[in-house]
GROMACS .gro file of C-alpha atoms in nm:
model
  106
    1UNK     CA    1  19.540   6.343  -7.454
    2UNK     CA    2  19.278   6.059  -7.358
    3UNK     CA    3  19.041   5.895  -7.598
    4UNK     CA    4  18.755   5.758  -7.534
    5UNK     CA    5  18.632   5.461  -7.723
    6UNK     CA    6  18.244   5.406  -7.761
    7UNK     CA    7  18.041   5.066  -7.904
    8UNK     CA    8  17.724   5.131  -7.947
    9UNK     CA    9  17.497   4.792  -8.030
   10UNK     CA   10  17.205   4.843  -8.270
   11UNK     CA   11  16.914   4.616  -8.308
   12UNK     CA   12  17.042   4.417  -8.694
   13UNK     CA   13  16.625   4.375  -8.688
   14UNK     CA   14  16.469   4.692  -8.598
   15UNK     CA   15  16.729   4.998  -8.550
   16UNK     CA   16  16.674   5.019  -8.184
   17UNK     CA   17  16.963   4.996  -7.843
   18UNK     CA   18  17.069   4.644  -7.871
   19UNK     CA   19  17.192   4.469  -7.496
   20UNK     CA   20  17.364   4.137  -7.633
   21UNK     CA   21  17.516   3.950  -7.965
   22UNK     CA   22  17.370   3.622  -8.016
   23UNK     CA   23  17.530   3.349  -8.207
   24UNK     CA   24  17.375   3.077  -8.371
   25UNK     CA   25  17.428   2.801  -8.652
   26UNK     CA   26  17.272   2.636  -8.919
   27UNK     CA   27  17.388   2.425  -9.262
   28UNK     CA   28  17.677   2.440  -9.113
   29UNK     CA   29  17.727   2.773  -9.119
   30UNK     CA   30  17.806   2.989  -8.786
   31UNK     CA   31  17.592   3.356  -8.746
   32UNK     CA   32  17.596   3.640  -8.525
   33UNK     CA   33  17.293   3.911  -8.466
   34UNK     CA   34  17.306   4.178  -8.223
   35UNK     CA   35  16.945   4.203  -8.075
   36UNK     CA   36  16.770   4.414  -7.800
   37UNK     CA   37  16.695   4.139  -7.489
   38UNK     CA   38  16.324   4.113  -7.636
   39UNK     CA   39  16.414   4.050  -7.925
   40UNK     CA   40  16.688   3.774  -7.803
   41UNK     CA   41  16.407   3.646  -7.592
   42UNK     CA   42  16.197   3.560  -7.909
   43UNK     CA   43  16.472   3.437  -8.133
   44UNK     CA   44  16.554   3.158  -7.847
   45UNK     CA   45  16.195   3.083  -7.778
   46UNK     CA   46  16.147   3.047  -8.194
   47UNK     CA   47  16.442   2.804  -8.163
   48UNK     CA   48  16.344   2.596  -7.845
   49UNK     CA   49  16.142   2.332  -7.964
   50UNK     CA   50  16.406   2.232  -8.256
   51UNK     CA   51  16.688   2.253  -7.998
   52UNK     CA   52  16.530   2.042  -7.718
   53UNK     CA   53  16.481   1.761  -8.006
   54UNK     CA   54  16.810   1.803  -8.175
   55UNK     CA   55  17.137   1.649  -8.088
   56UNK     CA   56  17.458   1.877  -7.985
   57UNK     CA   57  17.712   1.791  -8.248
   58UNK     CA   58  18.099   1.956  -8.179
   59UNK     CA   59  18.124   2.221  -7.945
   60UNK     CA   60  18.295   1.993  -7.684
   61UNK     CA   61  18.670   2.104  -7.679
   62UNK     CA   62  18.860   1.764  -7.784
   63UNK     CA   63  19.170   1.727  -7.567
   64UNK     CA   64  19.515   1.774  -7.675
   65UNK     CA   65  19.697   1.490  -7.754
   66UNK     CA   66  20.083   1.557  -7.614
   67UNK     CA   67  20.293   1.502  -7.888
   68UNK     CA   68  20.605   1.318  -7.781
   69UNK     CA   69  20.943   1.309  -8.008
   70UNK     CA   70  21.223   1.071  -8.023
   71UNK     CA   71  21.588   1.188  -7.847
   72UNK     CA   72  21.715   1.200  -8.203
   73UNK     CA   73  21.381   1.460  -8.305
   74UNK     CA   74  21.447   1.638  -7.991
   75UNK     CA   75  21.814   1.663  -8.042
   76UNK     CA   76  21.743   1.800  -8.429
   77UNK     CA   77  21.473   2.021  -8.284
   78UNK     CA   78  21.717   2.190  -7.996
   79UNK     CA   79  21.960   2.217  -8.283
   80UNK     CA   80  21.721   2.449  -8.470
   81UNK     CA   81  21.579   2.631  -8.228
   82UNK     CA   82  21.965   2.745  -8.128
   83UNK     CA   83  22.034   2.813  -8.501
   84UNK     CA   84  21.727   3.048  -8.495
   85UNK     CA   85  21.843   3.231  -8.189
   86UNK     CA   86  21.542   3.088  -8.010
   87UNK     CA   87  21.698   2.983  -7.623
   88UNK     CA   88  21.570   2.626  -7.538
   89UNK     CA   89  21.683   2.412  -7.237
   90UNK     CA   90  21.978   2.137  -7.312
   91UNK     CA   91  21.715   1.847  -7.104
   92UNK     CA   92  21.346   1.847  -7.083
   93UNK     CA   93  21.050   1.919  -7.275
   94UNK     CA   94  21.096   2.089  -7.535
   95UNK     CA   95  20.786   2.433  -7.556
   96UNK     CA   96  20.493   2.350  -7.757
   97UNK     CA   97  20.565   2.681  -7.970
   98UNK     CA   98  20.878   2.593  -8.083
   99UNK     CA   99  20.787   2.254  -8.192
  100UNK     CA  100  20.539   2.441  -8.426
  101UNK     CA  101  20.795   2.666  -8.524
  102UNK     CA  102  21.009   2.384  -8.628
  103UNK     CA  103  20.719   2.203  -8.784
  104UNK     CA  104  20.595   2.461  -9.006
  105UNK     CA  105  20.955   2.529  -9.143
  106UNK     CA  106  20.984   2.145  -9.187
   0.00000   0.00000   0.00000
């Protein structure tokens, strides 16, 4: 038997068909409204002037640093891993998940 899975937006200000979910912050908090496009229209246009003059703070994704071990680490780390039953290669780098495996049970 098929199912058929429906969303339907509503307007969080007036009750109405809403097209889109806008985010937005403030304080430092993070908020989410679903709104009908005229009413998505007004909230940016309310917010323009203060976001033209304001500076963008985060929302950059910060690279990844690659974390490198020591032969001994990696040795200790392969070790593991095989005691865990998770297969790892004898040479090479070693998979970012089980290095968080291994860190979180360190």
């Amino acid at each position: 038997m098929a199912q058929r899975v429906q969303v339907i937006l509503e307007d969080d200000l007036n009750g109405g068909s809403a097209d889109e979910t806008v985010r937005f912050g403030i304080d430092g908090k993070t908020y989410e409204i679903d709104l009908s496009s005229d009413n998505a229209k007004k909230l940016r246009k309310s917010l323009r002037p203060y976001v033209e003059n304001a500076r963008r703070a985060g929302g950059t994704k910060q690279r990844r640093t690659r974390q490198v071990s020591s032969r001994r680490q990696s040795a200790e780390i392969r070790a593991w891993a095989k005691a865990q039953g998770i297969e790892v290669s004898e040479r090479g780098r070693i998979p970012a998940e089980v290095m968080e495996k291994y860190e979180s049970a360190h």
